[in-house]
PDB file of C-alpha atoms in Angstrom:
ATOM      1  CA  MET W 447      21.048   0.780 -12.516  1.00  0.00           C
ATOM      2  CA  GLY W 448      18.949   0.138  -9.410  1.00  0.00           C
ATOM      3  CA  MET W 449      15.427   1.406  -9.089  1.00  0.00           C
ATOM      4  CA  GLY W 450      13.332   2.070  -6.059  1.00  0.00           C
ATOM      5  CA  ILE W 451       9.773   3.025  -5.277  1.00  0.00           C
ATOM      6  CA  VAL W 452       8.631   5.942  -3.165  1.00  0.00           C
ATOM      7  CA  VAL W 453       5.357   5.082  -1.430  1.00  0.00           C
ATOM      8  CA  ASP W 454       3.094   7.520   0.420  1.00  0.00           C
ATOM      9  CA  GLU W 455       1.283   5.603   3.196  1.00  0.00           C
ATOM     10  CA  ASP W 456      -1.576   8.120   3.196  1.00  0.00           C
ATOM     11  CA  GLU W 457      -2.400   7.168  -0.401  1.00  0.00           C
ATOM     12  CA  ILE W 458      -2.763   3.420   0.305  1.00  0.00           C
ATOM     13  CA  PRO W 459      -6.487   2.661   0.447  1.00  0.00           C
ATOM     14  CA  VAL W 460      -7.232   0.869   3.721  1.00  0.00           C
ATOM     15  CA  SER W 461     -10.758   0.527   5.071  1.00  0.00           C
ATOM     16  CA  ASP W 462     -11.602   1.998   8.455  1.00  0.00           C
ATOM     17  CA  ILE W 463     -12.570  -1.435   9.792  1.00  0.00           C
ATOM     18  CA  THR W 464      -9.171  -2.847   8.796  1.00  0.00           C
ATOM     19  CA  LYS W 465      -7.416   0.030  10.574  1.00  0.00           C
ATOM     20  CA  LYS W 466      -9.587  -0.442  13.690  1.00  0.00           C
ATOM     21  CA  LEU W 467      -9.019  -4.210  13.832  1.00  0.00           C
ATOM     22  CA  CYS W 468      -5.292  -3.829  13.273  1.00  0.00           C
ATOM     23  CA  SER W 469      -5.095  -1.197  15.985  1.00  0.00           C
ATOM     24  CA  HIS W 470      -7.103  -3.374  18.400  1.00  0.00           C
ATOM     25  CA  PHE W 471      -4.905  -6.437  17.810  1.00  0.00           C
ATOM     26  CA  ALA W 472      -1.657  -4.417  17.516  1.00  0.00           C
ATOM     27  CA  ILE W 473      -0.854  -5.667  14.012  1.00  0.00           C
ATOM     28  CA  ASP W 474       0.534  -3.775  11.036  1.00  0.00           C
ATOM     29  CA  TYR W 475      -1.938  -3.528   8.137  1.00  0.00           C
ATOM     30  CA  LEU W 476       0.999  -2.993   5.778  1.00  0.00           C
ATOM     31  CA  LYS W 477       2.042  -6.584   6.458  1.00  0.00           C
ATOM     32  CA  LEU W 478      -1.313  -8.232   5.718  1.00  0.00           C
ATOM     33  CA  ILE W 479      -1.564 -10.447   2.646  1.00  0.00           C
ATOM     34  CA  SER W 480      -4.259  -8.171   1.126  1.00  0.00           C
ATOM     35  CA  SER W 481      -5.887 -10.826  -1.023  1.00  0.00           C
ATOM     36  CA  GLY W 482      -7.669  -9.301  -3.979  1.00  0.00           C
ATOM     37  CA  SER W 483      -5.252  -6.371  -4.231  1.00  0.00           C
ATOM     38  CA  MET W 484      -2.950  -5.793  -7.164  1.00  0.00           C
ATOM     39  CA  LEU W 485       0.025  -3.498  -7.547  1.00  0.00           C
ATOM     40  CA  VAL W 486       0.280  -2.088 -11.073  1.00  0.00           C
ATOM     41  CA  VAL W 487       3.277  -0.129 -12.284  1.00  0.00           C
ATOM     42  CA  CYS W 488       2.653   2.157 -15.256  1.00  0.00           C
ATOM     43  CA  SER W 489       3.859   5.411 -16.747  1.00  0.00           C
ATOM     44  CA  GLN W 490       2.324   8.678 -15.603  1.00  0.00           C
ATOM     45  CA  GLU W 491       0.752   9.049 -19.058  1.00  0.00           C
ATOM     46  CA  ASN W 492      -0.983   5.660 -18.858  1.00  0.00           C
ATOM     47  CA  TYR W 493      -2.406   6.132 -15.354  1.00  0.00           C
ATOM     48  CA  SER W 494      -5.537   8.068 -16.347  1.00  0.00           C
ATOM     49  CA  PRO W 495      -6.642   5.684 -19.139  1.00  0.00           C
ATOM     50  CA  ILE W 496      -5.998   2.640 -16.926  1.00  0.00           C
ATOM     51  CA  LYS W 497      -7.869   4.231 -14.019  1.00  0.00           C
ATOM     52  CA  ALA W 498     -10.813   5.126 -16.285  1.00  0.00           C
ATOM     53  CA  LYS W 499     -11.131   1.531 -17.540  1.00  0.00           C
ATOM     54  CA  LEU W 500     -10.937   0.084 -14.023  1.00  0.00           C
ATOM     55  CA  ASP W 501     -13.419   2.687 -12.711  1.00  0.00           C
ATOM     56  CA  GLU W 502     -15.868   1.550 -15.420  1.00  0.00           C
ATOM     57  CA  LYS W 503     -15.671  -1.957 -13.911  1.00  0.00           C
ATOM     58  CA  GLY W 504     -16.127  -0.680 -10.356  1.00  0.00           C
ATOM     59  CA  ILE W 505     -12.521  -1.498  -9.437  1.00  0.00           C
ATOM     60  CA  GLY W 506     -10.922   0.984  -7.061  1.00  0.00           C
ATOM     61  CA  VAL W 507      -7.602   2.508  -8.081  1.00  0.00           C
ATOM     62  CA  ALA W 508      -5.127   4.653  -6.166  1.00  0.00           C
ATOM     63  CA  MET W 509      -1.754   6.074  -7.111  1.00  0.00           C
ATOM     64  CA  ILE W 510       0.363   5.371  -4.039  1.00  0.00           C
ATOM     65  CA  GLY W 511       3.839   6.235  -5.236  1.00  0.00           C
ATOM     66  CA  LYS W 512       6.365   6.552  -7.997  1.00  0.00           C
ATOM     67  CA  ILE W 513       9.448   4.803  -9.341  1.00  0.00           C
ATOM     68  CA  GLN W 514      12.805   6.532  -8.924  1.00  0.00           C
ATOM     69  CA  GLY W 515      16.467   5.747  -8.340  1.00  0.00           C
ATOM     70  CA  GLU W 516      16.228   5.433  -4.577  1.00  0.00           C
ATOM     71  CA  GLY W 517      13.363   3.790  -2.745  1.00  0.00           C
ATOM     72  CA  ALA W 518      11.604   5.109   0.326  1.00  0.00           C
ATOM     73  CA  PHE W 519       8.375   4.668   2.232  1.00  0.00           C
ATOM     74  CA  PHE W 520       6.788   7.770   3.721  1.00  0.00           C
ATOM     75  CA  ASP W 521       4.506   7.202   6.678  1.00  0.00           C
ATOM     76  CA  SER W 522       1.471   9.286   7.574  1.00  0.00           C
ATOM     77  CA  GLU W 523       3.708  11.813   9.364  1.00  0.00           C
ATOM     78  CA  GLY W 524       5.808  12.263   6.227  1.00  0.00           C
ATOM     79  CA  LYS W 525       8.798  10.453   7.755  1.00  0.00           C
ATOM     80  CA  SER W 526      10.790   8.062   5.613  1.00  0.00           C
ATOM     81  CA  ARG W 527      11.117   4.503   6.902  1.00  0.00           C
ATOM     82  CA  GLU W 528      11.941   1.039   5.643  1.00  0.00           C
ATOM     83  CA  ILE W 529       9.423  -1.773   5.465  1.00  0.00           C
ATOM     84  CA  ASP W 530      10.933  -5.167   6.161  1.00  0.00           C
ATOM     85  CA  GLN W 531       9.554  -8.216   4.398  1.00  0.00           C
ATOM     86  CA  PRO W 532       7.212  -9.964   6.844  1.00  0.00           C
ATOM     87  CA  ASP W 533       7.968 -13.520   7.953  1.00  0.00           C
ATOM     88  CA  SER W 534       4.250 -14.331   7.725  1.00  0.00           C
ATOM     89  CA  ASP W 535       0.889 -12.590   7.437  1.00  0.00           C
ATOM     90  CA  GLU W 536       0.196 -10.380  10.460  1.00  0.00           C
ATOM     91  CA  LEU W 537      -3.119 -12.185  11.043  1.00  0.00           C
ATOM     92  CA  TYR W 538      -1.196 -15.201  12.390  1.00  0.00           C
ATOM     93  CA  LYS W 539      -0.355 -13.062  15.444  1.00  0.00           C
ATOM     94  CA  VAL W 540      -4.079 -12.989  16.278  1.00  0.00           C
ATOM     95  CA  VAL W 541      -4.977 -16.671  15.825  1.00  0.00           C
TER      96      VAL W 541
END
């Protein structure tokens, strides 16, 4: 049984400065390494307690999607699209 993840791009926390720099250099922020970020998969029931504990520590949390049988990525216009695995971090296009 295959599983997929449905991700809502609008729910991914990205700072304004990151968006501005990526726009200026024509790079995709979804393909940055994002050091310091962690993707956690948990049940709907466990989300609130996990979020509360991380909030206590000053660690930002966002629910960006859900697990289901088929995967999809929804962009900010609500259109489904695939995200290919990057060959390298997008920053290498700038340096």
